[in-house]
Amino acid sequence: MQKNQIIFVGFYILGSSLALYTEIKELNMEVIIIAKIVEAVEAVKLVRSGDVVMIGGFGNVGNPKRLIDLLADTDIHDLTVIANDLGTPNVGLGRWVRNRMLKKAIGTYFTYNTEAAELYFDGKLNLEMMPQGTFAESIRAGGCGIGGFYTKVGVGTELTAHCETKVIDGEAYVLAYPLKADVALLHARKADAMGNLVYEKTARNFNPLMATAAALTIVEVDELVETGMLSPEEIVTPYIYVDVLVPQNRGAVK
Protein backbone atom coordinates (compact mmCIF):
# COMPACT_ATOMS: atom_id res chain seq x y z
CA MET A 1 0.00 0.00 0.00
CA GLN A 2 1.21 3.49 -0.89
CA LYS A 3 1.76 5.54 2.25
CA ASN A 4 0.84 9.22 2.39
CA GLN A 5 3.06 11.84 3.94
CA ILE A 6 2.05 13.26 7.29
CA ILE A 7 3.34 16.65 8.43
CA PHE A 8 3.18 17.67 12.08
CA VAL A 9 3.23 21.45 12.36
CA GLY A 10 3.40 23.45 15.58
CA PHE A 11 4.29 26.91 16.82
CA TYR A 12 6.17 27.83 20.00
CA ILE A 13 6.91 31.26 21.38
CA LEU A 14 10.63 31.84 21.72
CA GLY A 15 11.26 35.20 23.33
CA SER A 16 9.09 37.58 21.33
CA SER A 17 9.02 35.68 18.04
CA LEU A 18 7.28 32.57 16.79
CA ALA A 19 9.49 29.70 15.68
CA LEU A 20 8.07 27.16 13.28
CA TYR A 21 9.11 23.58 13.50
CA THR A 22 8.12 20.66 11.30
CA GLU A 23 8.60 16.99 11.65
CA ILE A 24 7.82 14.89 8.60
CA LYS A 25 7.07 11.20 8.92
CA GLU A 26 6.03 8.63 6.35
CA LEU A 27 2.65 7.39 7.58
CA ASN A 28 -0.65 6.52 5.96
CA MET A 29 -2.39 9.57 7.47
CA GLU A 30 -3.44 13.13 6.76
CA VAL A 31 -1.77 16.40 7.78
CA ILE A 32 -2.10 17.20 11.50
CA ILE A 33 -1.84 20.76 12.79
CA ILE A 34 -0.71 21.13 16.37
CA ALA A 35 -2.03 24.05 18.41
CA LYS A 36 -0.01 27.24 18.61
CA ILE A 37 1.65 27.77 21.98
CA VAL A 38 2.13 31.46 22.70
CA GLU A 39 2.47 33.92 25.53
CA ALA A 40 -0.69 35.63 26.77
CA VAL A 41 0.43 39.05 25.49
CA GLU A 42 0.63 37.62 21.97
CA ALA A 43 -2.64 35.69 22.19
CA VAL A 44 -4.76 38.74 23.06
CA LYS A 45 -3.62 40.44 19.85
CA LEU A 46 -5.83 37.95 18.00
CA VAL A 47 -8.97 39.60 19.43
CA ARG A 48 -10.22 42.60 17.45
CA SER A 49 -12.74 45.37 18.01
CA GLY A 50 -16.22 44.31 16.94
CA ASP A 51 -15.62 40.60 17.57
CA VAL A 52 -18.14 38.25 19.12
CA VAL A 53 -16.25 36.66 22.02
CA MET A 54 -17.21 33.66 24.13
CA ILE A 55 -15.74 33.56 27.63
CA GLY A 56 -15.67 30.32 29.60
CA GLY A 57 -16.42 30.30 33.29
CA PHE A 58 -19.14 30.42 35.92
CA GLY A 59 -18.68 33.29 38.32
CA ASN A 60 -14.99 33.28 39.11
CA VAL A 61 -14.47 29.58 38.33
CA GLY A 62 -13.09 28.28 35.04
CA ASN A 63 -12.52 31.64 33.37
CA PRO A 64 -9.27 32.72 31.65
CA LYS A 65 -8.31 35.40 34.17
CA ARG A 66 -4.96 36.34 32.63
CA LEU A 67 -6.41 36.82 29.14
CA ILE A 68 -9.37 38.81 30.48
CA ASP A 69 -7.12 41.17 32.43
CA LEU A 70 -4.70 41.71 29.54
CA LEU A 71 -7.54 42.56 27.17
CA ALA A 72 -8.93 45.01 29.74
CA ASP A 73 -5.72 47.01 29.32
CA THR A 74 -6.19 47.41 25.54
CA ASP A 75 -8.29 49.85 23.52
CA ILE A 76 -10.48 47.12 22.01
CA HIS A 77 -14.14 48.09 21.88
CA ASP A 78 -17.60 47.21 20.52
CA LEU A 79 -17.35 43.59 21.63
CA THR A 80 -20.30 41.24 21.91
CA VAL A 81 -19.60 38.92 24.84
CA ILE A 82 -21.23 35.54 25.28
CA ALA A 83 -20.62 34.50 28.88
CA ASN A 84 -22.55 33.16 31.83
CA ASP A 85 -22.10 36.47 33.67
CA LEU A 86 -20.12 39.72 33.63
CA GLY A 87 -18.16 39.25 36.83
CA THR A 88 -18.31 41.86 39.56
CA PRO A 89 -17.56 45.61 39.34
CA ASN A 90 -14.03 46.09 38.02
CA VAL A 91 -13.14 42.41 38.52
CA GLY A 92 -12.80 39.93 35.64
CA LEU A 93 -15.24 40.82 32.90
CA GLY A 94 -16.34 43.64 35.18
CA ARG A 95 -13.22 45.47 34.00
CA TRP A 96 -14.48 45.22 30.42
CA VAL A 97 -17.81 46.68 31.53
CA ARG A 98 -16.18 49.59 33.37
CA ASN A 99 -13.88 50.29 30.41
CA ARG A 100 -16.88 50.40 28.05
CA MET A 101 -15.46 47.66 25.86
CA LEU A 102 -18.86 46.01 25.31
CA LYS A 103 -21.76 46.86 23.10
CA LYS A 104 -23.73 43.71 24.00
CA ALA A 105 -23.61 40.78 26.41
CA ILE A 106 -25.50 37.51 26.15
CA GLY A 107 -25.66 35.42 29.32
CA THR A 108 -27.73 33.93 32.11
CA TYR A 109 -27.40 36.42 34.95
CA PHE A 110 -25.83 39.83 35.39
CA THR A 111 -26.99 40.69 38.90
CA TYR A 112 -23.51 40.47 40.46
CA ASN A 113 -22.37 43.42 38.37
CA THR A 114 -24.35 46.51 39.32
CA GLU A 115 -22.38 48.63 36.85
CA ALA A 116 -23.67 46.48 33.98
CA ALA A 117 -27.22 47.01 35.21
CA GLU A 118 -26.70 50.78 35.39
CA LEU A 119 -25.38 50.90 31.84
CA TYR A 120 -28.33 48.80 30.66
CA PHE A 121 -30.91 51.10 32.22
CA ASP A 122 -29.05 54.11 30.80
CA GLY A 123 -29.32 52.58 27.33
CA LYS A 124 -25.54 52.21 27.01
CA LEU A 125 -25.26 48.40 27.09
CA ASN A 126 -27.44 45.80 25.40
CA LEU A 127 -28.03 42.82 27.70
CA GLU A 128 -29.71 39.64 26.49
CA MET A 129 -30.61 37.12 29.18
CA MET A 130 -31.29 33.44 28.53
CA PRO A 131 -32.27 30.51 30.73
CA GLN A 132 -29.04 28.73 31.61
CA GLY A 133 -29.96 25.41 29.99
CA THR A 134 -31.06 27.17 26.80
CA PHE A 135 -27.82 29.16 26.87
CA ALA A 136 -25.72 25.98 27.06
CA GLU A 137 -27.73 24.17 24.39
CA SER A 138 -27.55 27.19 22.06
CA ILE A 139 -23.75 27.11 22.29
CA ARG A 140 -23.74 23.37 21.66
CA ALA A 141 -26.01 23.90 18.64
CA GLY A 142 -23.61 26.51 17.31
CA GLY A 143 -20.73 24.08 17.63
CA CYS A 144 -22.34 21.12 15.90
CA GLY A 145 -24.19 22.90 13.12
CA ILE A 146 -27.76 22.74 14.42
CA GLY A 147 -29.83 25.59 13.00
CA GLY A 148 -32.05 25.91 16.06
CA PHE A 149 -34.11 23.91 18.55
CA TYR A 150 -37.43 24.11 20.37
CA THR A 151 -37.71 24.28 24.15
CA LYS A 152 -40.53 24.72 26.66
CA VAL A 153 -38.37 26.78 29.02
CA GLY A 154 -39.65 30.34 29.26
CA VAL A 155 -42.85 29.84 27.29
CA GLY A 156 -45.31 32.64 28.06
CA THR A 157 -42.77 34.88 29.80
CA GLU A 158 -41.26 38.23 28.81
CA LEU A 159 -37.96 36.43 28.26
CA THR A 160 -39.32 34.62 25.20
CA ALA A 161 -41.91 37.15 24.03
CA HIS A 162 -39.87 37.79 20.88
CA CYS A 163 -39.40 34.11 20.06
CA GLU A 164 -41.18 32.06 17.43
CA THR A 165 -43.55 29.53 19.01
CA LYS A 166 -44.70 26.13 17.87
CA VAL A 167 -47.18 23.60 19.26
CA ILE A 168 -45.75 20.08 19.38
CA ASP A 169 -47.91 17.21 20.71
CA GLY A 170 -50.29 19.74 22.16
CA GLU A 171 -47.66 21.73 24.07
CA ALA A 172 -46.17 25.13 23.28
CA TYR A 173 -42.45 25.48 22.56
CA VAL A 174 -40.24 28.43 21.66
CA LEU A 175 -37.51 28.42 19.03
CA ALA A 176 -33.95 29.08 20.22
CA TYR A 177 -31.16 29.84 17.77
CA PRO A 178 -27.52 28.72 17.97
CA LEU A 179 -24.79 30.90 19.45
CA LYS A 180 -21.44 31.20 17.66
CA ALA A 181 -18.41 33.42 18.10
CA ASP A 182 -15.39 34.81 16.31
CA VAL A 183 -13.17 33.98 19.29
CA ALA A 184 -13.50 31.82 22.40
CA LEU A 185 -11.32 32.58 25.43
CA LEU A 186 -11.30 29.52 27.66
CA HIS A 187 -9.55 27.94 30.64
CA ALA A 188 -8.39 24.36 31.16
CA ARG A 189 -6.51 22.62 33.96
CA LYS A 190 -4.10 20.81 31.65
CA ALA A 191 -3.27 20.47 27.96
CA ASP A 192 -0.78 18.53 25.88
CA ALA A 193 1.25 20.09 23.08
CA MET A 194 -1.34 19.12 20.48
CA GLY A 195 -4.09 20.96 22.32
CA ASN A 196 -6.06 18.14 23.97
CA LEU A 197 -7.72 19.59 27.08
CA VAL A 198 -8.48 18.38 30.60
CA TYR A 199 -10.67 20.36 32.99
CA GLU A 200 -10.93 20.33 36.77
CA LYS A 201 -14.32 19.51 38.27
CA THR A 202 -16.86 22.35 38.02
CA ALA A 203 -14.29 24.62 36.37
CA ARG A 204 -15.23 22.68 33.25
CA ASN A 205 -18.67 24.40 33.01
CA PHE A 206 -19.20 26.06 29.58
CA ASN A 207 -15.61 25.69 28.33
CA PRO A 208 -16.00 22.44 26.32
CA LEU A 209 -19.13 23.70 24.58
CA MET A 210 -17.56 27.04 23.67
CA ALA A 211 -14.46 25.34 22.29
CA THR A 212 -16.60 23.93 19.48
CA ALA A 213 -18.58 27.08 18.68
CA ALA A 214 -15.92 29.65 17.80
CA ALA A 215 -13.88 30.27 14.67
CA LEU A 216 -10.77 30.75 16.85
CA THR A 217 -10.31 29.05 20.22
CA ILE A 218 -7.68 30.38 22.65
CA VAL A 219 -7.15 28.41 25.85
CA GLU A 220 -5.35 29.52 28.99
CA VAL A 221 -3.98 26.37 30.64
CA ASP A 222 -2.51 25.84 34.10
CA GLU A 223 -0.14 23.10 32.96
CA LEU A 224 1.25 22.07 29.59
CA VAL A 225 2.60 18.54 29.13
CA GLU A 226 4.09 16.53 26.31
CA THR A 227 1.81 14.80 23.83
CA GLY A 228 1.04 11.30 25.04
CA MET A 229 1.08 12.14 28.76
CA LEU A 230 -2.70 12.54 28.95
CA SER A 231 -4.94 9.50 29.17
CA PRO A 232 -7.54 9.41 26.38
CA GLU A 233 -10.12 8.80 29.10
CA GLU A 234 -9.46 12.17 30.78
CA ILE A 235 -9.42 14.29 27.62
CA VAL A 236 -12.67 16.26 27.30
CA THR A 237 -11.89 18.62 24.41
CA PRO A 238 -9.93 17.07 21.50
CA TYR A 239 -7.12 19.14 19.96
CA ILE A 240 -9.04 19.62 16.71
CA TYR A 241 -11.08 22.37 18.45
CA VAL A 242 -8.08 24.22 19.90
CA ASP A 243 -6.12 26.83 17.93
CA VAL A 244 -3.97 28.60 20.53
CA LEU A 245 -2.62 27.50 23.92
CA VAL A 246 -1.50 30.00 26.55
CA PRO A 247 0.33 28.01 29.27
CA GLN A 248 0.78 29.42 32.75
CA ASN A 249 3.26 26.63 33.49
CA ARG A 250 4.99 24.94 30.56
CA GLY A 251 5.30 21.67 32.48
CA ALA A 252 7.17 18.94 30.63
CA VAL A 253 7.23 20.66 27.23
CA LYS A 254 10.54 22.32 26.41
mmCIF file of C-alpha atoms in Angstrom:
data_model
loop_
_atom_site.group_PDB
_atom_site.id
_atom_site.type_symbol
_atom_site.label_atom_id
_atom_site.label_comp_id
_atom_site.label_asym_id
_atom_site.label_seq_id
_atom_site.Cartn_x
_atom_site.Cartn_y
_atom_site.Cartn_z
ATOM 1 C CA MET A 1 0.000 0.000 0.000
ATOM 2 C CA GLN A 2 1.206 3.487 -0.894
ATOM 3 C CA LYS A 3 1.761 5.536 2.246
ATOM 4 C CA ASN A 4 0.839 9.216 2.390
ATOM 5 C CA GLN A 5 3.057 11.841 3.941
ATOM 6 C CA ILE A 6 2.055 13.264 7.291
ATOM 7 C CA ILE A 7 3.336 16.651 8.427
ATOM 8 C CA PHE A 8 3.177 17.673 12.083
ATOM 9 C CA VAL A 9 3.225 21.449 12.361
ATOM 10 C CA GLY A 10 3.399 23.448 15.583
ATOM 11 C CA PHE A 11 4.292 26.906 16.825
ATOM 12 C CA TYR A 12 6.166 27.834 19.997
ATOM 13 C CA ILE A 13 6.907 31.258 21.381
ATOM 14 C CA LEU A 14 10.627 31.842 21.715
ATOM 15 C CA GLY A 15 11.265 35.195 23.326
ATOM 16 C CA SER A 16 9.094 37.577 21.329
ATOM 17 C CA SER A 17 9.023 35.683 18.042
ATOM 18 C CA LEU A 18 7.279 32.572 16.788
ATOM 19 C CA ALA A 19 9.489 29.705 15.678
ATOM 20 C CA LEU A 20 8.071 27.160 13.280
ATOM 21 C CA TYR A 21 9.110 23.583 13.499
ATOM 22 C CA THR A 22 8.115 20.661 11.304
ATOM 23 C CA GLU A 23 8.602 16.988 11.654
ATOM 24 C CA ILE A 24 7.816 14.890 8.599
ATOM 25 C CA LYS A 25 7.070 11.199 8.918
ATOM 26 C CA GLU A 26 6.034 8.629 6.353
ATOM 27 C CA LEU A 27 2.647 7.389 7.583
ATOM 28 C CA ASN A 28 -0.654 6.521 5.957
ATOM 29 C CA MET A 29 -2.394 9.567 7.467
ATOM 30 C CA GLU A 30 -3.442 13.133 6.765
ATOM 31 C CA VAL A 31 -1.768 16.397 7.776
ATOM 32 C CA ILE A 32 -2.102 17.203 11.497
ATOM 33 C CA ILE A 33 -1.844 20.760 12.787
ATOM 34 C CA ILE A 34 -0.707 21.134 16.374
ATOM 35 C CA ALA A 35 -2.028 24.049 18.413
ATOM 36 C CA LYS A 36 -0.010 27.244 18.610
ATOM 37 C CA ILE A 37 1.653 27.772 21.976
ATOM 38 C CA VAL A 38 2.131 31.456 22.705
ATOM 39 C CA GLU A 39 2.473 33.922 25.532
ATOM 40 C CA ALA A 40 -0.693 35.632 26.773
ATOM 41 C CA VAL A 41 0.431 39.047 25.495
ATOM 42 C CA GLU A 42 0.628 37.623 21.972
ATOM 43 C CA ALA A 43 -2.641 35.695 22.188
ATOM 44 C CA VAL A 44 -4.762 38.743 23.056
ATOM 45 C CA LYS A 45 -3.623 40.436 19.852
ATOM 46 C CA LEU A 46 -5.831 37.955 17.997
ATOM 47 C CA VAL A 47 -8.966 39.598 19.427
ATOM 48 C CA ARG A 48 -10.222 42.596 17.450
ATOM 49 C CA SER A 49 -12.737 45.366 18.008
ATOM 50 C CA GLY A 50 -16.216 44.306 16.938
ATOM 51 C CA ASP A 51 -15.622 40.599 17.572
ATOM 52 C CA VAL A 52 -18.139 38.246 19.124
ATOM 53 C CA VAL A 53 -16.245 36.660 22.022
ATOM 54 C CA MET A 54 -17.213 33.657 24.126
ATOM 55 C CA ILE A 55 -15.742 33.562 27.626
ATOM 56 C CA GLY A 56 -15.667 30.320 29.600
ATOM 57 C CA GLY A 57 -16.416 30.296 33.294
ATOM 58 C CA PHE A 58 -19.138 30.423 35.915
ATOM 59 C CA GLY A 59 -18.678 33.292 38.324
ATOM 60 C CA ASN A 60 -14.989 33.281 39.112
ATOM 61 C CA VAL A 61 -14.470 29.581 38.326
ATOM 62 C CA GLY A 62 -13.095 28.281 35.045
ATOM 63 C CA ASN A 63 -12.520 31.637 33.367
ATOM 64 C CA PRO A 64 -9.271 32.717 31.647
ATOM 65 C CA LYS A 65 -8.315 35.404 34.170
ATOM 66 C CA ARG A 66 -4.957 36.340 32.625
ATOM 67 C CA LEU A 67 -6.408 36.823 29.135
ATOM 68 C CA ILE A 68 -9.365 38.808 30.480
ATOM 69 C CA ASP A 69 -7.116 41.169 32.429
ATOM 70 C CA LEU A 70 -4.705 41.710 29.540
ATOM 71 C CA LEU A 71 -7.543 42.564 27.168
ATOM 72 C CA ALA A 72 -8.925 45.013 29.743
ATOM 73 C CA ASP A 73 -5.724 47.013 29.316
ATOM 74 C CA THR A 74 -6.190 47.408 25.535
ATOM 75 C CA ASP A 75 -8.292 49.852 23.521
ATOM 76 C CA ILE A 76 -10.476 47.118 22.009
ATOM 77 C CA HIS A 77 -14.145 48.093 21.878
ATOM 78 C CA ASP A 78 -17.596 47.211 20.516
ATOM 79 C CA LEU A 79 -17.347 43.586 21.630
ATOM 80 C CA THR A 80 -20.301 41.244 21.912
ATOM 81 C CA VAL A 81 -19.600 38.922 24.838
ATOM 82 C CA ILE A 82 -21.233 35.541 25.283
ATOM 83 C CA ALA A 83 -20.616 34.497 28.875
ATOM 84 C CA ASN A 84 -22.548 33.159 31.829
ATOM 85 C CA ASP A 85 -22.105 36.470 33.669
ATOM 86 C CA LEU A 86 -20.124 39.722 33.630
ATOM 87 C CA GLY A 87 -18.157 39.251 36.825
ATOM 88 C CA THR A 88 -18.312 41.863 39.560
ATOM 89 C CA PRO A 89 -17.561 45.606 39.342
ATOM 90 C CA ASN A 90 -14.026 46.090 38.022
ATOM 91 C CA VAL A 91 -13.138 42.409 38.524
ATOM 92 C CA GLY A 92 -12.797 39.934 35.643
ATOM 93 C CA LEU A 93 -15.245 40.817 32.902
ATOM 94 C CA GLY A 94 -16.343 43.641 35.182
ATOM 95 C CA ARG A 95 -13.223 45.471 34.003
ATOM 96 C CA TRP A 96 -14.483 45.218 30.422
ATOM 97 C CA VAL A 97 -17.807 46.678 31.531
ATOM 98 C CA ARG A 98 -16.179 49.586 33.372
ATOM 99 C CA ASN A 99 -13.878 50.294 30.411
ATOM 100 C CA ARG A 100 -16.876 50.401 28.053
ATOM 101 C CA MET A 101 -15.460 47.664 25.861
ATOM 102 C CA LEU A 102 -18.855 46.012 25.312
ATOM 103 C CA LYS A 103 -21.763 46.860 23.101
ATOM 104 C CA LYS A 104 -23.727 43.707 23.998
ATOM 105 C CA ALA A 105 -23.606 40.783 26.415
ATOM 106 C CA ILE A 106 -25.500 37.507 26.153
ATOM 107 C CA GLY A 107 -25.656 35.415 29.316
ATOM 108 C CA THR A 108 -27.734 33.934 32.106
ATOM 109 C CA TYR A 109 -27.396 36.423 34.954
ATOM 110 C CA PHE A 110 -25.827 39.826 35.394
ATOM 111 C CA THR A 111 -26.991 40.693 38.904
ATOM 112 C CA TYR A 112 -23.505 40.471 40.464
ATOM 113 C CA ASN A 113 -22.374 43.422 38.366
ATOM 114 C CA THR A 114 -24.348 46.511 39.323
ATOM 115 C CA GLU A 115 -22.385 48.626 36.847
ATOM 116 C CA ALA A 116 -23.667 46.482 33.975
ATOM 117 C CA ALA A 117 -27.216 47.009 35.210
ATOM 118 C CA GLU A 118 -26.702 50.776 35.395
ATOM 119 C CA LEU A 119 -25.384 50.898 31.836
ATOM 120 C CA TYR A 120 -28.328 48.804 30.656
ATOM 121 C CA PHE A 121 -30.911 51.103 32.219
ATOM 122 C CA ASP A 122 -29.053 54.105 30.802
ATOM 123 C CA GLY A 123 -29.318 52.577 27.330
ATOM 124 C CA LYS A 124 -25.538 52.206 27.010
ATOM 125 C CA LEU A 125 -25.263 48.403 27.093
ATOM 126 C CA ASN A 126 -27.441 45.796 25.399
ATOM 127 C CA LEU A 127 -28.029 42.819 27.703
ATOM 128 C CA GLU A 128 -29.708 39.640 26.490
ATOM 129 C CA MET A 129 -30.613 37.120 29.178
ATOM 130 C CA MET A 130 -31.287 33.443 28.529
ATOM 131 C CA PRO A 131 -32.275 30.505 30.734
ATOM 132 C CA GLN A 132 -29.038 28.730 31.613
ATOM 133 C CA GLY A 133 -29.957 25.411 29.992
ATOM 134 C CA THR A 134 -31.058 27.173 26.805
ATOM 135 C CA PHE A 135 -27.817 29.158 26.870
ATOM 136 C CA ALA A 136 -25.725 25.978 27.060
ATOM 137 C CA GLU A 137 -27.734 24.171 24.392
ATOM 138 C CA SER A 138 -27.552 27.189 22.059
ATOM 139 C CA ILE A 139 -23.749 27.110 22.288
ATOM 140 C CA ARG A 140 -23.745 23.365 21.656
ATOM 141 C CA ALA A 141 -26.006 23.899 18.641
ATOM 142 C CA GLY A 142 -23.613 26.514 17.314
ATOM 143 C CA GLY A 143 -20.730 24.081 17.628
ATOM 144 C CA CYS A 144 -22.341 21.116 15.904
ATOM 145 C CA GLY A 145 -24.187 22.901 13.121
ATOM 146 C CA ILE A 146 -27.759 22.743 14.418
ATOM 147 C CA GLY A 147 -29.835 25.592 13.002
ATOM 148 C CA GLY A 148 -32.054 25.913 16.065
ATOM 149 C CA PHE A 149 -34.113 23.913 18.553
ATOM 150 C CA TYR A 150 -37.425 24.107 20.373
ATOM 151 C CA THR A 151 -37.707 24.276 24.153
ATOM 152 C CA LYS A 152 -40.534 24.721 26.662
ATOM 153 C CA VAL A 153 -38.372 26.784 29.020
ATOM 154 C CA GLY A 154 -39.654 30.338 29.264
ATOM 155 C CA VAL A 155 -42.854 29.839 27.285
ATOM 156 C CA GLY A 156 -45.310 32.636 28.057
ATOM 157 C CA THR A 157 -42.774 34.883 29.797
ATOM 158 C CA GLU A 158 -41.257 38.227 28.808
ATOM 159 C CA LEU A 159 -37.959 36.428 28.264
ATOM 160 C CA THR A 160 -39.317 34.620 25.200
ATOM 161 C CA ALA A 161 -41.914 37.148 24.031
ATOM 162 C CA HIS A 162 -39.874 37.793 20.879
ATOM 163 C CA CYS A 163 -39.396 34.112 20.060
ATOM 164 C CA GLU A 164 -41.176 32.060 17.435
ATOM 165 C CA THR A 165 -43.553 29.530 19.014
ATOM 166 C CA LYS A 166 -44.697 26.131 17.867
ATOM 167 C CA VAL A 167 -47.177 23.599 19.258
ATOM 168 C CA ILE A 168 -45.754 20.075 19.385
ATOM 169 C CA ASP A 169 -47.907 17.211 20.710
ATOM 170 C CA GLY A 170 -50.293 19.744 22.161
ATOM 171 C CA GLU A 171 -47.659 21.727 24.070
ATOM 172 C CA ALA A 172 -46.173 25.128 23.280
ATOM 173 C CA TYR A 173 -42.446 25.478 22.562
ATOM 174 C CA VAL A 174 -40.238 28.429 21.655
ATOM 175 C CA LEU A 175 -37.513 28.425 19.032
ATOM 176 C CA ALA A 176 -33.951 29.083 20.219
ATOM 177 C CA TYR A 177 -31.155 29.844 17.775
ATOM 178 C CA PRO A 178 -27.518 28.723 17.967
ATOM 179 C CA LEU A 179 -24.790 30.899 19.454
ATOM 180 C CA LYS A 180 -21.443 31.196 17.663
ATOM 181 C CA ALA A 181 -18.411 33.424 18.101
ATOM 182 C CA ASP A 182 -15.394 34.810 16.313
ATOM 183 C CA VAL A 183 -13.169 33.985 19.291
ATOM 184 C CA ALA A 184 -13.501 31.820 22.402
ATOM 185 C CA LEU A 185 -11.319 32.577 25.431
ATOM 186 C CA LEU A 186 -11.298 29.516 27.663
ATOM 187 C CA HIS A 187 -9.547 27.943 30.642
ATOM 188 C CA ALA A 188 -8.389 24.361 31.164
ATOM 189 C CA ARG A 189 -6.506 22.618 33.956
ATOM 190 C CA LYS A 190 -4.101 20.810 31.651
ATOM 191 C CA ALA A 191 -3.265 20.472 27.955
ATOM 192 C CA ASP A 192 -0.777 18.533 25.881
ATOM 193 C CA ALA A 193 1.253 20.094 23.085
ATOM 194 C CA MET A 194 -1.338 19.115 20.477
ATOM 195 C CA GLY A 195 -4.093 20.959 22.319
ATOM 196 C CA ASN A 196 -6.061 18.144 23.970
ATOM 197 C CA LEU A 197 -7.715 19.593 27.079
ATOM 198 C CA VAL A 198 -8.476 18.377 30.596
ATOM 199 C CA TYR A 199 -10.674 20.361 32.992
ATOM 200 C CA GLU A 200 -10.929 20.332 36.769
ATOM 201 C CA LYS A 201 -14.318 19.512 38.271
ATOM 202 C CA THR A 202 -16.862 22.349 38.020
ATOM 203 C CA ALA A 203 -14.288 24.624 36.374
ATOM 204 C CA ARG A 204 -15.228 22.683 33.252
ATOM 205 C CA ASN A 205 -18.667 24.403 33.006
ATOM 206 C CA PHE A 206 -19.199 26.059 29.582
ATOM 207 C CA ASN A 207 -15.614 25.694 28.334
ATOM 208 C CA PRO A 208 -16.001 22.443 26.324
ATOM 209 C CA LEU A 209 -19.127 23.702 24.580
ATOM 210 C CA MET A 210 -17.562 27.036 23.667
ATOM 211 C CA ALA A 211 -14.457 25.338 22.288
ATOM 212 C CA THR A 212 -16.596 23.925 19.478
ATOM 213 C CA ALA A 213 -18.575 27.080 18.685
ATOM 214 C CA ALA A 214 -15.919 29.654 17.799
ATOM 215 C CA ALA A 215 -13.882 30.268 14.674
ATOM 216 C CA LEU A 216 -10.770 30.749 16.846
ATOM 217 C CA THR A 217 -10.310 29.046 20.223
ATOM 218 C CA ILE A 218 -7.684 30.380 22.650
ATOM 219 C CA VAL A 219 -7.155 28.406 25.847
ATOM 220 C CA GLU A 220 -5.347 29.525 28.993
ATOM 221 C CA VAL A 221 -3.982 26.372 30.642
ATOM 222 C CA ASP A 222 -2.513 25.836 34.103
ATOM 223 C CA GLU A 223 -0.142 23.104 32.956
ATOM 224 C CA LEU A 224 1.254 22.072 29.591
ATOM 225 C CA VAL A 225 2.597 18.537 29.134
ATOM 226 C CA GLU A 226 4.092 16.528 26.307
ATOM 227 C CA THR A 227 1.810 14.801 23.829
ATOM 228 C CA GLY A 228 1.045 11.296 25.044
ATOM 229 C CA MET A 229 1.079 12.140 28.756
ATOM 230 C CA LEU A 230 -2.703 12.536 28.953
ATOM 231 C CA SER A 231 -4.942 9.497 29.170
ATOM 232 C CA PRO A 232 -7.539 9.407 26.385
ATOM 233 C CA GLU A 233 -10.122 8.799 29.104
ATOM 234 C CA GLU A 234 -9.456 12.167 30.777
ATOM 235 C CA ILE A 235 -9.420 14.287 27.616
ATOM 236 C CA VAL A 236 -12.665 16.256 27.304
ATOM 237 C CA THR A 237 -11.891 18.621 24.410
ATOM 238 C CA PRO A 238 -9.931 17.074 21.500
ATOM 239 C CA TYR A 239 -7.119 19.136 19.965
ATOM 240 C CA ILE A 240 -9.038 19.622 16.713
ATOM 241 C CA TYR A 241 -11.077 22.368 18.450
ATOM 242 C CA VAL A 242 -8.079 24.222 19.900
ATOM 243 C CA ASP A 243 -6.125 26.825 17.931
ATOM 244 C CA VAL A 244 -3.972 28.599 20.534
ATOM 245 C CA LEU A 245 -2.620 27.500 23.922
ATOM 246 C CA VAL A 246 -1.500 29.997 26.555
ATOM 247 C CA PRO A 247 0.330 28.015 29.265
ATOM 248 C CA GLN A 248 0.777 29.417 32.754
ATOM 249 C CA ASN A 249 3.261 26.630 33.486
ATOM 250 C CA ARG A 250 4.987 24.943 30.560
ATOM 251 C CA GLY A 251 5.297 21.670 32.480
ATOM 252 C CA ALA A 252 7.172 18.944 30.631
ATOM 253 C CA VAL A 253 7.234 20.660 27.235
ATOM 254 C CA LYS A 254 10.539 22.324 26.414
#
